[in-house]
Short mmCIF file of C-alpha atoms in Angstrom, two decimals:
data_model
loop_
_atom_site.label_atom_id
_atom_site.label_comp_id
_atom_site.label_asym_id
_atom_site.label_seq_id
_atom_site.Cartn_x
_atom_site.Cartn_y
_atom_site.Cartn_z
CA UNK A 7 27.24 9.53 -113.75
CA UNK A 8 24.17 11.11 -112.18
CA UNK A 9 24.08 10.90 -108.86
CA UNK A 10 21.52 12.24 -105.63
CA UNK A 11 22.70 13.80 -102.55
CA UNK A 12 22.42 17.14 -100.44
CA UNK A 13 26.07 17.81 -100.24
CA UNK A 14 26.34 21.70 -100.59
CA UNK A 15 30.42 21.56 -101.40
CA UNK A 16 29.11 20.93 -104.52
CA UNK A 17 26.68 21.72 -107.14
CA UNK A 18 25.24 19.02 -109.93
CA UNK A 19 24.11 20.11 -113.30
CA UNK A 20 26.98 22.23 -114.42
CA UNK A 21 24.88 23.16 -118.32
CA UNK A 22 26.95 26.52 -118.72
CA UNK A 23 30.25 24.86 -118.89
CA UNK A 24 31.72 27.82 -120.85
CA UNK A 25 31.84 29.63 -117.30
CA UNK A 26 34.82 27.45 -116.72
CA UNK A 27 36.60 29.48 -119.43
CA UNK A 28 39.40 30.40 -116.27
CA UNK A 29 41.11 27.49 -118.15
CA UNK A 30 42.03 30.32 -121.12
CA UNK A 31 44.10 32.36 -119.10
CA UNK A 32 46.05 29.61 -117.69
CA UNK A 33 50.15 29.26 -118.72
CA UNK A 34 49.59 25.53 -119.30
CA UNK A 35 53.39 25.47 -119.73
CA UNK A 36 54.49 26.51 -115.97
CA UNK A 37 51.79 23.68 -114.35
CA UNK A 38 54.23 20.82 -113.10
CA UNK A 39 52.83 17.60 -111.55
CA UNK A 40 54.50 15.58 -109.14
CA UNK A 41 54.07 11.82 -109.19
CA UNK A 42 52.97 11.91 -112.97
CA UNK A 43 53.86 8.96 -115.27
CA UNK A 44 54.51 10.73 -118.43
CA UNK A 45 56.44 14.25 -117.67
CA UNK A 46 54.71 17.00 -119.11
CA UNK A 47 51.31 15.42 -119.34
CA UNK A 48 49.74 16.83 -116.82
CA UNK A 49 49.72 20.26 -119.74
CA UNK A 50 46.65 18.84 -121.53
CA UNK A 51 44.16 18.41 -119.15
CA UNK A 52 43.02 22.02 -118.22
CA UNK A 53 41.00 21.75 -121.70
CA UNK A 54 38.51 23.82 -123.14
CA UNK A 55 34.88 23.19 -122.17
CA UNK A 56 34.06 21.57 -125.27
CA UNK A 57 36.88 19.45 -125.33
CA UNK A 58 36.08 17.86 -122.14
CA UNK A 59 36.00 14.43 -123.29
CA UNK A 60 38.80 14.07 -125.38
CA UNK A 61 40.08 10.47 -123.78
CA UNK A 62 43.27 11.15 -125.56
CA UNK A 63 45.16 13.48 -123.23
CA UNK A 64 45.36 12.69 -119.49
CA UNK A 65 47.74 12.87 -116.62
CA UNK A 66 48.11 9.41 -114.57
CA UNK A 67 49.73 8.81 -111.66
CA UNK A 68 53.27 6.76 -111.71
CA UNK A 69 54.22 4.63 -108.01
CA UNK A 70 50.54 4.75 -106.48
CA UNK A 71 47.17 6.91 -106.31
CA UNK A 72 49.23 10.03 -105.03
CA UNK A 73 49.28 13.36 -107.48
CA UNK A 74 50.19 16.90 -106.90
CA UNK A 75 49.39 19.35 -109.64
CA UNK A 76 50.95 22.97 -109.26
CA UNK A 77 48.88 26.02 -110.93
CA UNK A 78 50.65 29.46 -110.77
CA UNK A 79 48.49 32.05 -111.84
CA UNK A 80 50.35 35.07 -113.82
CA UNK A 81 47.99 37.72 -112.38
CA UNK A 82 45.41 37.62 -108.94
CA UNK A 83 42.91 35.11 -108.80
CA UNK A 84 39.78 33.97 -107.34
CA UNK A 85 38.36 30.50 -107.93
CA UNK A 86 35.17 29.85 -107.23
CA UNK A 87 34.67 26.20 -108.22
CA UNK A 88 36.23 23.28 -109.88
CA UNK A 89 35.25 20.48 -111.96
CA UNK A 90 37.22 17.32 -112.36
CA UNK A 91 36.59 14.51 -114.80
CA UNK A 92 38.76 11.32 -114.12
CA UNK A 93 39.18 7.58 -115.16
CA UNK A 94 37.11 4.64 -114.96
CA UNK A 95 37.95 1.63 -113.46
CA UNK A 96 38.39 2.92 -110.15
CA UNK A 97 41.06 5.31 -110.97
CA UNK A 98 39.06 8.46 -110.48
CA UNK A 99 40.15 10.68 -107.55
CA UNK A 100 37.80 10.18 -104.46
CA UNK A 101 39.63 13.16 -102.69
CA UNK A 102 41.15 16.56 -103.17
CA UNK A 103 43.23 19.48 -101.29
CA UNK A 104 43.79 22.82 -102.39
CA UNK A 105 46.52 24.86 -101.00
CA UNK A 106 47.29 28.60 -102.12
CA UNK A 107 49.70 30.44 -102.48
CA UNK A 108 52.64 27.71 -101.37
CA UNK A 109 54.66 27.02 -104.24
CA UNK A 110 57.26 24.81 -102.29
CA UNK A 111 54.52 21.55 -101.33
CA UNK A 112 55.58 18.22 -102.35
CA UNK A 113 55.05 14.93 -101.07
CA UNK A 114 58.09 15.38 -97.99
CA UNK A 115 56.23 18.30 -96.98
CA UNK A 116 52.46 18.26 -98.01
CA UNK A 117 51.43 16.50 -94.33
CA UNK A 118 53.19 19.55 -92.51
CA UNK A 119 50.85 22.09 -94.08
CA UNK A 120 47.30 22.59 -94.08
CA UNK A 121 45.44 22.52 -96.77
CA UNK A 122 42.56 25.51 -97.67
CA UNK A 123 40.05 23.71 -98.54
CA UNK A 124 39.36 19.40 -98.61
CA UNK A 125 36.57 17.67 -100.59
CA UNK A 126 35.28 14.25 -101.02
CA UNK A 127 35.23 13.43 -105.18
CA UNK A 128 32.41 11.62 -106.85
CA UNK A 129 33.13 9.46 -110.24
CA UNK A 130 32.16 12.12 -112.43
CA UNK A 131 32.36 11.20 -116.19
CA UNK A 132 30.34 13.98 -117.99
CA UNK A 133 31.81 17.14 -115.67
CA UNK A 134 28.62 17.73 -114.40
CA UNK A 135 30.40 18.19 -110.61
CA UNK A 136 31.26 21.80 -109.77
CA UNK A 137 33.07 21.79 -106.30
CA UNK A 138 32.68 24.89 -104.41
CA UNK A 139 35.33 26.77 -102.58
CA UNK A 140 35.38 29.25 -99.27
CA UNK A 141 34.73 32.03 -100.87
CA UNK A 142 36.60 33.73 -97.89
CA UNK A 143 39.16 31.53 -98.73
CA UNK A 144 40.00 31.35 -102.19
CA UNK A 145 40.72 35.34 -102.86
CA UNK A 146 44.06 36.98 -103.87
CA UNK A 147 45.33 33.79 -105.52
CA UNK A 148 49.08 33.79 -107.16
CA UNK A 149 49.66 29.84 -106.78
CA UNK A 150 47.15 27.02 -106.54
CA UNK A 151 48.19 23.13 -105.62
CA UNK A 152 45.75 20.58 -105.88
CA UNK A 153 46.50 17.33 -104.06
CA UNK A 154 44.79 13.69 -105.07
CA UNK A 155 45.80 11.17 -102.41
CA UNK A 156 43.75 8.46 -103.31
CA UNK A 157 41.13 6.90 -105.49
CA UNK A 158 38.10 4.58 -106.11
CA UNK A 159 40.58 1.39 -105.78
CA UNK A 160 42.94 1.66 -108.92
CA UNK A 161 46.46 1.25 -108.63
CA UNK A 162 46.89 4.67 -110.06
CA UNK A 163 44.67 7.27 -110.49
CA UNK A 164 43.80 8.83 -113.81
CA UNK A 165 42.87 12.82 -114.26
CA UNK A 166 41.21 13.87 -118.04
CA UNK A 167 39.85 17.33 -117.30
CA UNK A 168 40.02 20.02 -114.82
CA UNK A 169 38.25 23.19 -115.34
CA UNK A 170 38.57 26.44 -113.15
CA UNK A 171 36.12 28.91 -112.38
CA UNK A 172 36.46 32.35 -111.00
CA UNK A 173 37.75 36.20 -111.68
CA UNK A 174 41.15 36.40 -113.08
CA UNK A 175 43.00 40.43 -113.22
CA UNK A 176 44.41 40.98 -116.43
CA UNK A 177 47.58 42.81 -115.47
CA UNK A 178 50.71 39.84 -114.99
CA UNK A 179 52.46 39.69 -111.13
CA UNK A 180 55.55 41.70 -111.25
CA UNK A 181 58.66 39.76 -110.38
CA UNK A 182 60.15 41.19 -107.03
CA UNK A 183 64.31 40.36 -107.16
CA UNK A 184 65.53 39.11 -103.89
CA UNK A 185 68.69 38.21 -102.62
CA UNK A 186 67.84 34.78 -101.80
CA UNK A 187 68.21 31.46 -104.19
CA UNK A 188 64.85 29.61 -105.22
CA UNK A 189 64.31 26.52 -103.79
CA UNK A 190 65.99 23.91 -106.16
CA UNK A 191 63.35 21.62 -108.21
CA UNK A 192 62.11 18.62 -106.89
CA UNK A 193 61.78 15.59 -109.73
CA UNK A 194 58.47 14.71 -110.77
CA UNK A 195 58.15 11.21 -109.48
CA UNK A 196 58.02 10.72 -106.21
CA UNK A 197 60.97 7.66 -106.22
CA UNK A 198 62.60 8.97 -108.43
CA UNK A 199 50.70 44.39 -107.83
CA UNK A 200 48.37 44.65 -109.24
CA UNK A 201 46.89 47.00 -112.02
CA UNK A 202 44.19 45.93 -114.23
CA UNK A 203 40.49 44.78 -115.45
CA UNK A 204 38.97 41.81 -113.26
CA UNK A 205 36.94 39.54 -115.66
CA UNK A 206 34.00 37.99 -113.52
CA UNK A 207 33.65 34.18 -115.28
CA UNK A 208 30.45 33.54 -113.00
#
């Protein structure tokens, strides 16, 4: 829904949607969510442009409003801006953090860190809503988290579409070997370098 302000963390308006084409470079099967009530579905929402608002994939949240949605990039990144179209009914997000880089957040952890950038969310039906980031801030990406503590009063919040906006390098990170074990996995409820073309999507 249309709405008036003169917040300039974000811009209203968004008619060239198809500059949120970052989405087509994404491995949609490495993004996990934490706190999502059907594993895996959290997959469908970084949809094309045009399929924006297809009501039939969605990622909702399971015990309350809380969700954590991990991004990793498979070459450097900037994002520029992001676009998020949630629920009705109160179950759109009214807040997000972004933290880069950090692969290791969940929701033991997420209060010791701080984040990169924090917005306040409007109900935004149409994607209409493009968030702006630091530009500073948001360079030399590898990992992106995105963290929705609460909503517009739902019990659980609901997320359709999330579209990303920036310059992705077309080369993939190379894989350094070290001697040290990865972190083990957490589970997804919360109770329970660089040699290539840079494609500008601006």
């Amino acid at each position: 829904m249309a709405h008036q302000c003169n917040d300039s963390s974000h811009s209203h308006g968004v008619d060239d949607g198809i500059e949120y084409s970052l989405n087509r470079y994404l491995d949609t099967g490495t993004i996990t969510c934490l706190n999502e009530k059907t594993k895996g579905s959290v997959r469908h929402i970084f949809k094309s442009w045009e399929d924006r608002h297809d009501l039939k994939h969605f990622v909702e949240s399971c015990d309350d409003e809380e969700l954590i949605i991990n991004i990793p990039f498979g070459a450097v990144t900037q994002i520029k801006s992001i676009i998020i179209i949630g629920g009705d009914g109160g179950s759109s997000p009214n807040k997000m953090k972004a933290y880069i880089n950090n692969s290791n957040i969940d929701f033991g952890n997420i209060s010791s860190f701080t984040c990169t950038q924090e917005w306040n969310l409007h109900e935004d039906f149409e994607g209409q809503i493009g968030y702006s980031t630091k530009p500073t801030k948001f360079n030399n990406i590898n990992h992106l988290t995105l963290y929705f503590p609460s909503n517009f009063g739902s019990p659980t919040t609901k997320i359709y579409f999330i579209a990303l906006k920036g310059v992705y390098t077309s080369a993939k990170r190379e894989i350094v070997n070290t001697v040290y074990e990865s972190k083990p996995q957490l589970q997804d409820h919360k109770s329970d370098i660089f040699n290539g073309v840079s494609h500008d999507l601006s």
